[in-house]
Coordinates of N, CA and C in Angstrom, one line a residue:
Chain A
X1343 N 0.8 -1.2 0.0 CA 0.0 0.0 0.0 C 0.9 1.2 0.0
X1344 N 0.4 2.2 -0.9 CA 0.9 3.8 -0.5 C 0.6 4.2 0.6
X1345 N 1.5 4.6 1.4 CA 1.1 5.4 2.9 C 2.2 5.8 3.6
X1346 N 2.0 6.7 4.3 CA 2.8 7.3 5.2 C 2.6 7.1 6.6
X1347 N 3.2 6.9 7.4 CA 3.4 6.5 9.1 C 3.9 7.2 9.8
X1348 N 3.8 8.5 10.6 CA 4.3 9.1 11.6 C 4.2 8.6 12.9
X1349 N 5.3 9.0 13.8 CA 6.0 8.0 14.8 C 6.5 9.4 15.7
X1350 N 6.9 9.2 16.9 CA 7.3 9.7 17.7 C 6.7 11.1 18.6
X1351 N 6.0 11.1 18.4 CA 4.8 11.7 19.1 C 5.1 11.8 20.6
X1352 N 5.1 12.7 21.2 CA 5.2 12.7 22.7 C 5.0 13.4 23.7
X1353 N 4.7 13.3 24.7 CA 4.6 14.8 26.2 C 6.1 15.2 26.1
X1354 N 6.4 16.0 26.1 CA 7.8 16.7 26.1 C 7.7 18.3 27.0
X1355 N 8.3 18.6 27.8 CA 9.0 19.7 28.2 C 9.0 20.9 27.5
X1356 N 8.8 22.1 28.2 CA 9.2 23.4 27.0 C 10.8 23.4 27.7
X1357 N 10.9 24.2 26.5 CA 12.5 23.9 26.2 C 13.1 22.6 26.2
X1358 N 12.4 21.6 25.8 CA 12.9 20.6 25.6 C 13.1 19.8 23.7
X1359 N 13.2 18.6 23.5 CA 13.6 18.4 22.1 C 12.9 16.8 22.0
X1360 N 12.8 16.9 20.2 CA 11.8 15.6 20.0 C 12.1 15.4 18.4
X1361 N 12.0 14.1 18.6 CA 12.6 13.8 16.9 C 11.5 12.9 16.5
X1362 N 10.6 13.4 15.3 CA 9.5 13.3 14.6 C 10.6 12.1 13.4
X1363 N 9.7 10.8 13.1 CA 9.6 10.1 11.8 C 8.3 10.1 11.1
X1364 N 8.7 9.8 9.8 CA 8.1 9.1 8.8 C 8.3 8.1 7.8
X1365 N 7.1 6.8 8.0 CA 7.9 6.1 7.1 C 6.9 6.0 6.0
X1366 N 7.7 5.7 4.8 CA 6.9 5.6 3.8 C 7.6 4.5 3.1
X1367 N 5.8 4.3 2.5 CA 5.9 2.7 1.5 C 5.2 3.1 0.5
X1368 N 5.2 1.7 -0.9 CA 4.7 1.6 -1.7 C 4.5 2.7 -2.9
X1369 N 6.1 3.8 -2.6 CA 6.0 4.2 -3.9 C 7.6 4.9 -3.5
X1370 N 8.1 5.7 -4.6 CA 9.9 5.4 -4.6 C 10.0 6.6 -4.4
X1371 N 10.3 6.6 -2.6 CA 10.2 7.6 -1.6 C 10.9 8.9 -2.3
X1372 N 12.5 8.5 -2.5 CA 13.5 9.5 -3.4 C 13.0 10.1 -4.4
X1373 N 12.3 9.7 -4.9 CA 11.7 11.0 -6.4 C 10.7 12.2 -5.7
X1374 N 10.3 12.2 -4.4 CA 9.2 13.0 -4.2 C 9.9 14.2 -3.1
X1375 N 9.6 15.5 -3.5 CA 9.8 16.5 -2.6 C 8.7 16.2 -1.1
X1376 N 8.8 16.2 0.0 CA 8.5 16.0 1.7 C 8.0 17.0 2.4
X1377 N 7.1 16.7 3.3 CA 6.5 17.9 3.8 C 6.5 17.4 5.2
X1378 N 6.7 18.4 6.3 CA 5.7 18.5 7.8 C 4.7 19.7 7.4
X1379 N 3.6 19.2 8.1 CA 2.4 19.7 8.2 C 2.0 19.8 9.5
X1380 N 1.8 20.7 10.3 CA 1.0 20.6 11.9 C 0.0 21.2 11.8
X1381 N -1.1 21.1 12.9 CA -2.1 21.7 12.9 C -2.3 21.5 15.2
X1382 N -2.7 22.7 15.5 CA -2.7 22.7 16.8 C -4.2 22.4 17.1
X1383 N -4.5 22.2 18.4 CA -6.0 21.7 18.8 C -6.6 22.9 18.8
X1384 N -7.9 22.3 17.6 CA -9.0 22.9 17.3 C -9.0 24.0 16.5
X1385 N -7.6 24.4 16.1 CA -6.6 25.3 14.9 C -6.8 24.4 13.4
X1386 N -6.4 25.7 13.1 CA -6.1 25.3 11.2 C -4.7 24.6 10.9
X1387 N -4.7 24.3 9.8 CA -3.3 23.6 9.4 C -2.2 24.7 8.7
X1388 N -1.2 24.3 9.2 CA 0.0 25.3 9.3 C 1.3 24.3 8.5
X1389 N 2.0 24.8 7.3 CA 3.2 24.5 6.8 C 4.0 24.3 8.1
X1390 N 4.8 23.3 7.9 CA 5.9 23.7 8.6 C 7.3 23.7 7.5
X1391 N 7.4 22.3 7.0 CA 8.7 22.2 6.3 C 8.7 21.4 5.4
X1392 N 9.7 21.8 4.0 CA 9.6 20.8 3.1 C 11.1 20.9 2.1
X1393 N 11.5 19.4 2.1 CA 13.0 19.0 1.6 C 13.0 18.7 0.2
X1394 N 13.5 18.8 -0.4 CA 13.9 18.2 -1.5 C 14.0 16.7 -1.9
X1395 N 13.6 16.3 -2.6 CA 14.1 14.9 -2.7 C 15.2 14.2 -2.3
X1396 N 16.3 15.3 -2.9 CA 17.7 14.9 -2.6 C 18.1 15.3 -1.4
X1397 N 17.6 16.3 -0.7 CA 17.8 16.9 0.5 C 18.6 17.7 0.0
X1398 N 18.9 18.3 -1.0 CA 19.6 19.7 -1.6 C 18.7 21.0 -1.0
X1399 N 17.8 21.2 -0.9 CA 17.0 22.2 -0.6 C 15.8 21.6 0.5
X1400 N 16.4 22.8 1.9 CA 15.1 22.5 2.9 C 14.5 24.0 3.4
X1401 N 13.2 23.8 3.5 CA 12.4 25.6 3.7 C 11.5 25.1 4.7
X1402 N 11.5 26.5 5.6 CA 10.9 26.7 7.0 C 10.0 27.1 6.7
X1403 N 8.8 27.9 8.1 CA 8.1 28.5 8.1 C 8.9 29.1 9.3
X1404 N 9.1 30.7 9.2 CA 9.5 31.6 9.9 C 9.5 31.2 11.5
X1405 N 8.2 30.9 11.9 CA 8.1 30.4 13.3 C 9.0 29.4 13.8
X1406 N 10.0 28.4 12.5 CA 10.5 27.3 13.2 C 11.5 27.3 12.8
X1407 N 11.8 28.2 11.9 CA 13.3 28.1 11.2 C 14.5 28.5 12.8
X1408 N 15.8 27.5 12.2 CA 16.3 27.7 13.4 C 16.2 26.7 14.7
X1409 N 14.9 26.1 14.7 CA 15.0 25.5 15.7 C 14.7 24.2 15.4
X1410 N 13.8 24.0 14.3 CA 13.4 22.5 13.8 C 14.3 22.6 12.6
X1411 N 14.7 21.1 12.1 CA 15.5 20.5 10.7 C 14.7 19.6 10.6
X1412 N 14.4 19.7 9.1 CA 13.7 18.3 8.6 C 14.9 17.6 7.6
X1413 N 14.8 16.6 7.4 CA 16.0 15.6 6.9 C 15.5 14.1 6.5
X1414 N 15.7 13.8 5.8 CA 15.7 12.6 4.8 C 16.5 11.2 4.9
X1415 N 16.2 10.4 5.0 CA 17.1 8.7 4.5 C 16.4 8.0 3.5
X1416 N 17.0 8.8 2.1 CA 16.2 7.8 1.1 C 16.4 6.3 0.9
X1417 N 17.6 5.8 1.7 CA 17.8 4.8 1.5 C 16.7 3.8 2.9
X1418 N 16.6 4.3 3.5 CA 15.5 3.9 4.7 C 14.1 4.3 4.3
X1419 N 14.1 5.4 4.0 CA 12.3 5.9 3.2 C 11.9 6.5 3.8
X1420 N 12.4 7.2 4.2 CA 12.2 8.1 5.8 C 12.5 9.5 6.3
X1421 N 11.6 9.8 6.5 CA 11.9 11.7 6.3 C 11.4 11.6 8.4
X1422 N 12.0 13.1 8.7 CA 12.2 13.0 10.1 C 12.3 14.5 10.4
X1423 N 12.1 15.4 11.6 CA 11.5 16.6 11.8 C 11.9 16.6 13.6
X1424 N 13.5 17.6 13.2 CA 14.2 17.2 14.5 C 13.7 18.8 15.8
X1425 N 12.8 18.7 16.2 CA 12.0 19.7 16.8 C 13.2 20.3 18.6
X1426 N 13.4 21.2 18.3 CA 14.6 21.6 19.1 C 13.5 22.8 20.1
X1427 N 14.2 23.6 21.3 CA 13.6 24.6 22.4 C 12.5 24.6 22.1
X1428 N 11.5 23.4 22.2 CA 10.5 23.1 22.1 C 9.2 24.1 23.1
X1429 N 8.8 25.0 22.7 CA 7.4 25.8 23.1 C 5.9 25.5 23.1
X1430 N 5.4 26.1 24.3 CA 4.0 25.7 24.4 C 2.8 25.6 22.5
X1431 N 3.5 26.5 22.3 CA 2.5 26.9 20.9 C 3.3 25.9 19.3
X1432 N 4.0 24.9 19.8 CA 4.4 24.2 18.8 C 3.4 22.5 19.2
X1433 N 2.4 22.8 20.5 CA 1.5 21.7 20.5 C 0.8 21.4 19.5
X1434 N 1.1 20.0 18.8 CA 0.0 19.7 17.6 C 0.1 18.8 17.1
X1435 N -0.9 18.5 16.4 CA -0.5 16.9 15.3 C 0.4 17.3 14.4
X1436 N 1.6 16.4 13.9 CA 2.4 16.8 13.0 C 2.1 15.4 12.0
X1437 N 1.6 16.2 10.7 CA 1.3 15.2 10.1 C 2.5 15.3 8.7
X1438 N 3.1 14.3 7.8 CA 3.7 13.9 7.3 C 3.1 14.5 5.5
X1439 N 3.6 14.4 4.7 CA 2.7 14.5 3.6 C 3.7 14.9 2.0
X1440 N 3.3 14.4 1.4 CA 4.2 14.1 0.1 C 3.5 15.5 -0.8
X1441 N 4.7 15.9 -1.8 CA 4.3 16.5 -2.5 C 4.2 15.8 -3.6
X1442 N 3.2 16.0 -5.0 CA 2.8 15.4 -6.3 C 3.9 15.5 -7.5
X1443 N 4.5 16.7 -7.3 CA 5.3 16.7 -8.2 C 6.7 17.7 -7.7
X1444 N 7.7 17.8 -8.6 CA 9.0 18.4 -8.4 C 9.1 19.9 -8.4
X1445 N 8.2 20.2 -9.5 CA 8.1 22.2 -9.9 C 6.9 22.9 -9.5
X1446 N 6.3 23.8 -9.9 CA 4.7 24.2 -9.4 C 4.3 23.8 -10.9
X1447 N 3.2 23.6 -11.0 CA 2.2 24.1 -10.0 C 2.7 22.7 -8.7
X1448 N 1.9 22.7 -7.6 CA 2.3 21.4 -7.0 C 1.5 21.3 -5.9
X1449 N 1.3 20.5 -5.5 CA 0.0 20.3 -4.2 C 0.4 18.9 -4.1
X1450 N -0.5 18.8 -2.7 CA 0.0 17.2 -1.6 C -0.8 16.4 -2.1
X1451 N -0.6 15.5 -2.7 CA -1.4 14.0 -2.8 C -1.0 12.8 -1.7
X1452 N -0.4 13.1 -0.6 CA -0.6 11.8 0.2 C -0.4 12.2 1.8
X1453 N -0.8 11.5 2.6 CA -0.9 12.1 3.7 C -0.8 11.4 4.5
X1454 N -0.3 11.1 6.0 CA 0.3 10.5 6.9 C -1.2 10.8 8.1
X1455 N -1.5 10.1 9.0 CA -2.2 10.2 9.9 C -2.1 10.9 10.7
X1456 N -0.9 11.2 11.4 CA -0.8 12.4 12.2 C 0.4 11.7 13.9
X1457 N 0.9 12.2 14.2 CA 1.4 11.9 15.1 C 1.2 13.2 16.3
X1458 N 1.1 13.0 17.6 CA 0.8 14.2 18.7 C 2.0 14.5 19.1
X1459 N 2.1 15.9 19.2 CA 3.5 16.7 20.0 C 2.7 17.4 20.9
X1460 N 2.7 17.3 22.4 CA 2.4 18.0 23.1 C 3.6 18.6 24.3
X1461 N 3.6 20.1 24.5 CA 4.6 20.7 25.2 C 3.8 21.3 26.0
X1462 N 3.9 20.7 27.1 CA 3.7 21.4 28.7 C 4.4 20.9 29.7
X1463 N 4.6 21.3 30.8 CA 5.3 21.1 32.1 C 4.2 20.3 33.0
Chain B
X1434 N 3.8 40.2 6.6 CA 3.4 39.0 6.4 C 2.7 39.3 5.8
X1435 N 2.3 38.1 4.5 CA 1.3 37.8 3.7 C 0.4 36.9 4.6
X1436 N -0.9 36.9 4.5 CA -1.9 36.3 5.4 C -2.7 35.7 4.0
X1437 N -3.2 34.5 4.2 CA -4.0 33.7 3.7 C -5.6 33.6 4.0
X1438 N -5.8 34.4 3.5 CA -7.6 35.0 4.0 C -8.7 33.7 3.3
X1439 N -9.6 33.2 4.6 CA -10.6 32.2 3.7 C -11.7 32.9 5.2
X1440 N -13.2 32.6 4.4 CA -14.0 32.9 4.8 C -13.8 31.7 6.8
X1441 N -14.3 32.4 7.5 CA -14.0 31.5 8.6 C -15.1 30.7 8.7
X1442 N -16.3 31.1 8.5 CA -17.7 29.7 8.2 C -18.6 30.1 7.3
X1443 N -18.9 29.1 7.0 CA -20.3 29.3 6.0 C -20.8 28.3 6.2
X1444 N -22.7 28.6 5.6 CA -23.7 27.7 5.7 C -24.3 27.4 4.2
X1445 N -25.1 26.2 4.0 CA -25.5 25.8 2.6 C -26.5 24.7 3.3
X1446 N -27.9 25.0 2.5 CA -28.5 24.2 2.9 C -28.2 22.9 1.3
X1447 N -28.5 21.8 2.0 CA -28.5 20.6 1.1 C -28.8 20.7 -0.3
X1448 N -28.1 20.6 -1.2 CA -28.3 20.7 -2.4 C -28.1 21.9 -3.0
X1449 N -27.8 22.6 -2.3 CA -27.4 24.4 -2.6 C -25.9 24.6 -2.8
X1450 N -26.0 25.6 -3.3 CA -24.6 26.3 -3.8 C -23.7 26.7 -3.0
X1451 N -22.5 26.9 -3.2 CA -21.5 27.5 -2.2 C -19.9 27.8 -2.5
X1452 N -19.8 28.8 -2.6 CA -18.5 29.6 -3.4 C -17.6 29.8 -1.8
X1453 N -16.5 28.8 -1.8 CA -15.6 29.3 -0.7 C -14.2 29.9 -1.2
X1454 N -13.7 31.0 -0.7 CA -12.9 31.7 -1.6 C -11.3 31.9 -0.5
X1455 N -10.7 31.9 -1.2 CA -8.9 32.3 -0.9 C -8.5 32.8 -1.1
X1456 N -8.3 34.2 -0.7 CA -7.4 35.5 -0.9 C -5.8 36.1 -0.4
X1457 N -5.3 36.8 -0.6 CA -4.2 37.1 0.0 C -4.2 38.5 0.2
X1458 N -4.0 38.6 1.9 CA -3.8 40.1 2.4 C -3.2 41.1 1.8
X1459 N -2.3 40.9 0.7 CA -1.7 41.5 -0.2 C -1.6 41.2 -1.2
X1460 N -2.2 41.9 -2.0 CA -2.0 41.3 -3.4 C -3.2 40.3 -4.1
X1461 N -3.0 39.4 -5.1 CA -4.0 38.7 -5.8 C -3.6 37.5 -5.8
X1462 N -4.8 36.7 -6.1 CA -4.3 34.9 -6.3 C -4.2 34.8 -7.8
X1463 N -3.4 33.9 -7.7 CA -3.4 33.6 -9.7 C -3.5 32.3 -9.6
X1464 N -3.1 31.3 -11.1 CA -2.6 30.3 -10.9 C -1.3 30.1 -11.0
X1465 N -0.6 30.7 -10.8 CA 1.1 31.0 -10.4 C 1.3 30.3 -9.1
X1466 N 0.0 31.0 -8.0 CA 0.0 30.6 -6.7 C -0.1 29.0 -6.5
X1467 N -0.5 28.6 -7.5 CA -0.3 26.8 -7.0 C -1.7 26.3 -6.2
X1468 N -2.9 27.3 -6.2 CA -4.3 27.1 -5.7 C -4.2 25.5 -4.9
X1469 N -4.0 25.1 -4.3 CA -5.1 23.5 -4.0 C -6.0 23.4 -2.5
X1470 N -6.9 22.6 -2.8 CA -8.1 22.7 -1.8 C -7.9 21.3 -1.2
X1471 N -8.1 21.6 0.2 CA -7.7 20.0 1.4 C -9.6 19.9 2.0
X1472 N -9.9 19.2 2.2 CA -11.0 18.9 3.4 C -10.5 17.9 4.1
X1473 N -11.4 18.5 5.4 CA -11.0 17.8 6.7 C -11.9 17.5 7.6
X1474 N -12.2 16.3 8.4 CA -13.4 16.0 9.2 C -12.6 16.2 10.4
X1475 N -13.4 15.8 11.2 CA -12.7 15.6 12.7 C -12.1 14.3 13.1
X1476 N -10.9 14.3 13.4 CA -10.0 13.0 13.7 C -9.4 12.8 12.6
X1477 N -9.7 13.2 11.3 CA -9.1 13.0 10.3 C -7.9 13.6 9.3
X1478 N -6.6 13.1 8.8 CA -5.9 14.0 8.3 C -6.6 14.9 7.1
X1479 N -5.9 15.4 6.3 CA -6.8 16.4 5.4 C -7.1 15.5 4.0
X1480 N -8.0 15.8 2.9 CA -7.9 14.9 2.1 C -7.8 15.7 0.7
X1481 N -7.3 15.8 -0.4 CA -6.8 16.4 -1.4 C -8.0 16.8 -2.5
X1482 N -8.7 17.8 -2.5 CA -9.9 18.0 -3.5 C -9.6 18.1 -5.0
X1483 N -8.8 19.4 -4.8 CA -8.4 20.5 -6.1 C -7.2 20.7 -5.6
X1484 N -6.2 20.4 -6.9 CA -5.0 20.9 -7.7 C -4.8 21.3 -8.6
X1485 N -3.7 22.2 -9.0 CA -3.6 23.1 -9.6 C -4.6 24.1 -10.2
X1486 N -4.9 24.8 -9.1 CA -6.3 25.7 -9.1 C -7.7 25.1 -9.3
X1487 N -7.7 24.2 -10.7 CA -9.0 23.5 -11.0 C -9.0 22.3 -11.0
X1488 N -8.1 21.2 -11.2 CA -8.2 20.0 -11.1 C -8.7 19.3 -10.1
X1489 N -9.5 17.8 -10.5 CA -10.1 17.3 -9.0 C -9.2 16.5 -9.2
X1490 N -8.9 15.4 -7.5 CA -8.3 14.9 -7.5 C -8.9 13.5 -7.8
X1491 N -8.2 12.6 -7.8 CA -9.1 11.1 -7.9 C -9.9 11.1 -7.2
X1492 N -11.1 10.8 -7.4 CA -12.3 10.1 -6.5 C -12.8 11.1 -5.7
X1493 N -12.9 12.1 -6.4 CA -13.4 13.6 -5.7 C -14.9 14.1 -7.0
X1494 N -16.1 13.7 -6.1 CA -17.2 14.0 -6.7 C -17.1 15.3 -7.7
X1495 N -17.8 15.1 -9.0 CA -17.8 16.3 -10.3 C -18.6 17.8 -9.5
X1496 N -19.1 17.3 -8.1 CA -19.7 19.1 -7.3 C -18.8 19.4 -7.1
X1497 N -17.7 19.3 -6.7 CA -16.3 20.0 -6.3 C -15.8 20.5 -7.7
X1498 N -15.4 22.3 -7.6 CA -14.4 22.5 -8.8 C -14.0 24.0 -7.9
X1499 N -12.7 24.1 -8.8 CA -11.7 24.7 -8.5 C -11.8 26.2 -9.6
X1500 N -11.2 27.3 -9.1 CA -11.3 28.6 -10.2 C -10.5 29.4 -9.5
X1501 N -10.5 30.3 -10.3 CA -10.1 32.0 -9.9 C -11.4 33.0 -10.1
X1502 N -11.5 33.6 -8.9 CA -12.4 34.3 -9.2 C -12.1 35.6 -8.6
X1503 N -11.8 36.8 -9.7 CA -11.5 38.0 -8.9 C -10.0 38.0 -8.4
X1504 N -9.8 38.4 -7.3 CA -8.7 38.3 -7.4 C -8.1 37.1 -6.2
X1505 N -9.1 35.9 -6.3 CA -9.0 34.9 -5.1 C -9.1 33.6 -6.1
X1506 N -8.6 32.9 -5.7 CA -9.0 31.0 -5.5 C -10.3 30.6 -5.0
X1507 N -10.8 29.8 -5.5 CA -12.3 30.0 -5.2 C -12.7 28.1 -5.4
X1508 N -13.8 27.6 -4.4 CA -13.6 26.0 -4.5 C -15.5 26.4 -4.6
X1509 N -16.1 25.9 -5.3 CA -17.4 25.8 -5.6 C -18.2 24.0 -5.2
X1510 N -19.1 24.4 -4.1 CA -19.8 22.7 -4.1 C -21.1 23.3 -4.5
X1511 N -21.6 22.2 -5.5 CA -22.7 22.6 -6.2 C -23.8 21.2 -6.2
X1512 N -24.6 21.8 -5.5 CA -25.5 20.4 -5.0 C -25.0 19.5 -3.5
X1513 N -24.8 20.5 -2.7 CA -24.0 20.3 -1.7 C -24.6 18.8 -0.9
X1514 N -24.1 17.8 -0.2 CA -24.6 16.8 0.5 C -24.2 17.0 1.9
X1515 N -25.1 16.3 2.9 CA -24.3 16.3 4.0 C -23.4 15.5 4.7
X1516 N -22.9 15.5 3.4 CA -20.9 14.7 4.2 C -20.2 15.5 3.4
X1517 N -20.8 17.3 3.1 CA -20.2 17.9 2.3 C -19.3 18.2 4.2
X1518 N -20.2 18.5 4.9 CA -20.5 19.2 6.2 C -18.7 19.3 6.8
X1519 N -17.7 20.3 7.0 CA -15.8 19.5 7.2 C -15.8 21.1 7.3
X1520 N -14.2 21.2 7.5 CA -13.2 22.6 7.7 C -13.1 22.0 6.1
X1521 N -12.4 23.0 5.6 CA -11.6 23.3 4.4 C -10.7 24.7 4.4
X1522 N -9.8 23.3 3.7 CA -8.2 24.8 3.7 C -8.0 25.1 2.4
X1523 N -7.4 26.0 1.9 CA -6.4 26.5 0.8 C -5.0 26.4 1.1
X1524 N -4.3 26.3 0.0 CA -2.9 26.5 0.2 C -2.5 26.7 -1.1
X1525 N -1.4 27.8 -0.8 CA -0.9 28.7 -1.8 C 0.3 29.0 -1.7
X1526 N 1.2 28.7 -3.2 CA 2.7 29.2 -3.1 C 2.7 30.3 -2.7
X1527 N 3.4 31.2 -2.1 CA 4.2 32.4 -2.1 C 5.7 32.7 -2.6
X1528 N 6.0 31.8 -3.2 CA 7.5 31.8 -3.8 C 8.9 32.0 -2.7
X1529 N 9.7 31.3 -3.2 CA 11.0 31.5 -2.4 C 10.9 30.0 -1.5
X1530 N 10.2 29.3 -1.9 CA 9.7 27.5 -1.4 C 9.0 28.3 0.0
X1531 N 8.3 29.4 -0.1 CA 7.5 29.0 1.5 C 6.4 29.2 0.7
X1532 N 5.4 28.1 1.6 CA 3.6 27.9 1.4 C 3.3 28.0 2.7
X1533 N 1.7 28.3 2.2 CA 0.7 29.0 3.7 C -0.7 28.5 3.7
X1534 N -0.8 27.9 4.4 CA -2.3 27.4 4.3 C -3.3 28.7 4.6
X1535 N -4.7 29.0 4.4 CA -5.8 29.8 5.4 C -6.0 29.1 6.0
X1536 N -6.7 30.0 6.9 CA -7.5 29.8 8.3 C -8.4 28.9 8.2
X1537 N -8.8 28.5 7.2 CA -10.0 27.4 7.0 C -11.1 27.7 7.1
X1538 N -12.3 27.4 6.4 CA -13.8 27.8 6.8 C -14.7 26.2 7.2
X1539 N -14.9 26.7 7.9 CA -16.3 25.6 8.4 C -17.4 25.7 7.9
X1540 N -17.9 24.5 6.9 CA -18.9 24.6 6.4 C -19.4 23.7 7.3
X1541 N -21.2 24.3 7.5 CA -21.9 23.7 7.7 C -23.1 23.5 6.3
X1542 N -23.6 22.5 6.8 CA -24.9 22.1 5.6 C -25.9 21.3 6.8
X1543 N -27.3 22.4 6.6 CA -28.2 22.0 7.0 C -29.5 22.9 6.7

């Protein structure tokens, strides 16, 4: 099956750190540009980040640049979202999500279920 | 900041019309912007409607279509059902590889 699997979900600490996976099957992970996606409770959905296939090019969203890296193992199929001085307002589902193609125009065709990040003391 | 403007709710009674639109705080939408439309239920991740402005995606009913209207992105359900009833987002390039979803609108249908 095509699908994506996010993993590592956790209660974590502010100012603390958390390393987000994804695995993907059933289609040839390396050809596709990568996304995080979060969405906070009972909030809208918010970019976070997205890599290149090759991992040549990675882009933030202002709010996380600096503190989160997203990063790739194409040889494992697996994209990952290393969430650093972790803050109350980065609580959310962080969901996984492939982009359709390499240039624009371009939009998500696949999506991961979601994994929970929650930061409180 | 460029802000991603979508209506925050709307209502449609069953089988009725309904124009949900995506604008940008500055400026106009084209199809440069990369238009695509997500729905979303509750508990659910988002699900892929419209790409590249107007395209539906696989297995996405012929009521759903995609446009530019004015100077927005615009998702039209036409003959609306009630499992139209979800949030729906926009998302739109802004160039320089950053994208931005809206605020989402909540449709209701009743």
């Amino acid at each position: 099956d095509v699908q994506l699997v996010e993993s590592g979900g956790a209660l974590v600490q502010p100012g603390g750190s958390l390393k987000l996976s994804c695995a993907a099957s059933g289609f040839t992970f390396s050809s596709h540009w990568m996304s995080w996606v979060r969405q906070a409770p009972g909030k809208g959905l918010e970019w976070v980040a997205n890599i290149k296939y090759n991992a040549a090019g990675k882009y933030y969203v202002d709010s996380v640049r600096g503190r989160f890296t997203i990063s790739r193992d194409n040889a494992k199929n697996s994209l990952f979202l290393q969430m650093t001085s972790l803050t109350v307002e980065d609580t959310a589902i962080y969901y996984c999500a492939r982009w359709a193609t390499s240039t624009l125009p371009n939009w998500y065709d696949l999506w991961g279920q979601g994994t929970l990040v929650t930061v409180s003391s | 900041q460029t802000v991603v403007t979508q209506e925050p709710s709307f209502s449609v009674s069953p089988g009725g019309t309904v124009t949900l639109t995506c604008g940008l705080s500055s400026g106009s939408v084209s199809t440069s912007n990369s238009p695509s439309w997500y729905q979303q239920t509750p508990g659910q991740p988002p699900r892929t409607l419209i790409f590249n402005t107007y395209s539906r995606s696989s297995g996405v009913p012929d009521r759903f279509s995609g446009s530019i209207l004015g100077n927005k992105a615009a998702l039209t359900i036409t003959g609306a059902q009630a499992d139209d009833d979800s949030d729906y987002y926009c998302l739109l390039c802004l160039g320089s590889g950053i994208w931005v979803f809206g605020g989402g609108t909540k449709l209701t249908v009743l």
